[in-house]
Amino acid sequence: MSLPPEKASELKQLIHQQLSKMDVHGRIREILAETIREELAPDQQQLSTEDLIKALKRRGIIDDVMKELNFVTDNVDQELPSSPKQPVCFTDRQSTLKKSDGTRMADSTTMLSISDPVHMVLIKTDIFAETTLVASYFLEWRSVLGSENGVTNLTVELMGVGTESKVSVGILNIKLEMYPPLNQTLSQEVVNTQLALERQKTAEKERLFLVYAKQWWREYLQIRPSHNSRLVKIFAQDENGINRPVCSYVKPLRAGRLLDTPRQAARFVNVLGYERAPVIGGGGKQEQWCTLLAFLCRNKGDCEDHANLLCSLLLGYGLEAFVCVGTKAKGVPHAWVMTCGTDGTVTFWDSLTGHRYLHKPINPDEPPAAEQPKPLYPYRTIGCVFNHQTFLGNCQPSDSVETCVFDLNDESKWKPMNEEAVKSVCAPGATTSLPPFPPLCASTIDASVTSNEIEMQLRLLVSEHRKDLGLTTVWEDQLSYLLSPALASYEFERTTSISAGNEEFQDAIRRAVPDGHTFKGFPIHFVYRNARRAFATCLRSPFCEEIICCRGDQVRLAVRVRVFTYPESACAVWIMFACKYRSVL
């Protein structure tokens, strides 16, 4: 029985999480080291594989693992194998190489046909937990198929990213080893010939697509000369400075069990940090679209990175989603996501804020007295829309979003690119496309522990700040606890756009504040976990400073922190400062 690729990926993710939780790899290393010390005779050079397996069985490691891994049979979809004896292939998150389809090992010839490289990303993290993308490298791993004993050593030079893509950042020594070993290795000549043919094929596909794109652009300009000023983005540079078709940055992405709804996916993308690509000197915005793995590893990126990820997730949920490229107020370039419903409803999703807007076009031919819908979205113009299969240029008389009609099948309004041309360079498995997206990783953050740590740090910072002002600080734990429902309600509203639970919170506060006393509260939201940085930001708000520096009779202070975790260790941090004091006229 063969698993579909997406189900196999989800199964491997669950198994990998369970093994990490059990620290199986650490226990295996300890037992193997102990076995080698105790059982390896002086005249014996090495232990056999059978000896090592027996040692693991004797210590109960294999039994423990099989007890923890519960395989369930689904008679309808047959998603999981019914027996734990089925061979399972474990793959590292960043190494997208697969040797097995879940039933049998692939031979060397089959593996030679797998053209997806191993994508490696180097990240630097400072003492404040701020991440910086240092290098991004696509490793061609198939040279190991022609090496003796299935082992080879490589030395690669890592280059910088963005404006430093031509600057070396260091040398990386890599050892590649096939495990389990292949029954038959290929000659190095066969491997080199295959790689050369693929490079030739890739170059030809890229050349043909470039020729087609130029012809498409000429035809687009012939429709209306003013089209030259519209934001029609066919190619975009990645972090390595390589021009790629924009459609290659989007692929349907399933979140497994980590995200339940499209709106929760939008919230996840929203809490990833926003950072524009750095630019040296003047001249406006630096051009850089990150590949998905680089974006997720650094947990922050530009608006295009957020839009590409959100569109990929919405496509994974079965929606008809597109990335929109246009401008906001004052002509600032921007990217957002659009979904088209089966009933013709058009919805805009802002990947930076998580807000959703229904689009109802204004008819410019209507008389001035006629009532027209008032747009609530911040977008001004739109030049093109695209996803993993489709690219469409806006050829309507005006590129204004509020008058735009999103009938994407009407070629008089939207000029399409040939889908076969897009597929030739962007389809999964194409040698010109990016490797398959990695599965999302579950958060490693303990929400309760992190919430308590930030809350205690904030209490200390507030007490020190008030001490410098000559004020005493008295905390009221019960009042702090009563703030929790409000923070949960705020996050629920951000995720679902539904407000709930406010009545209970207000009633509890009224009961907790005696007659003749005043209550003040200030909620604020962050996407980072640095308490000192958050406190400095809070003090810049006059309302929050008034609470923190409250003076009066019987002043009681409260602070509550709630951390809501999302995949890739992204998080939403809600903080509420509050005080109550006796009113004096």
GROMACS .gro file of C-alpha atoms in nm, residues 55 61-62 97 141 164 185 192 203 211 214 261 295 303 310 335 350 359 377 385 403 407-408 418 424 464 506 543 565:
model
   29
   55ALA     CA    1   2.198  -0.410   2.197
   61ILE     CA    2   1.473   0.111   2.313
   62ILE     CA    3   1.291  -0.042   2.016
   97LEU     CA    4   1.517   1.412  -0.026
  141TRP     CA    5   2.325   1.581  -0.337
  164GLU     CA    6   2.575   4.083  -0.036
  185THR     CA    7   2.589   0.239  -0.693
  192ASN     CA    8   2.763   1.362  -1.423
  203ALA     CA    9   1.862   2.642  -1.943
  211VAL     CA   10   1.124   3.465  -2.481
  214LYS     CA   11   0.898   3.924  -2.346
  261THR     CA   12  -0.890   2.700   0.949
  295PHE     CA   13   1.134   3.313   0.538
  303CYS     CA   14   0.499   4.192   0.258
  310LEU     CA   15  -0.065   3.300   0.306
  335ALA     CA   16   0.129   4.267  -0.196
  350ASP     CA   17  -0.399   4.144   0.427
  359HIS     CA   18  -1.454   4.379  -0.248
  377TYR     CA   19  -0.940   4.830   0.232
  385VAL     CA   20  -0.249   3.857  -0.976
  403THR     CA   21  -1.329   5.011  -0.983
  407ASP     CA   22  -1.378   3.838  -1.352
  408LEU     CA   23  -1.052   3.657  -1.414
  418ASN     CA   24  -0.023   3.059  -2.114
  424SER     CA   25   0.709   2.446  -1.769
  464GLU     CA   26   1.201   4.948   3.940
  506GLN     CA   27  -1.667   4.356   3.253
  543PHE     CA   28  -0.241   5.578   2.850
  565THR     CA   29   0.177   2.988   2.012
   0.00000   0.00000   0.00000
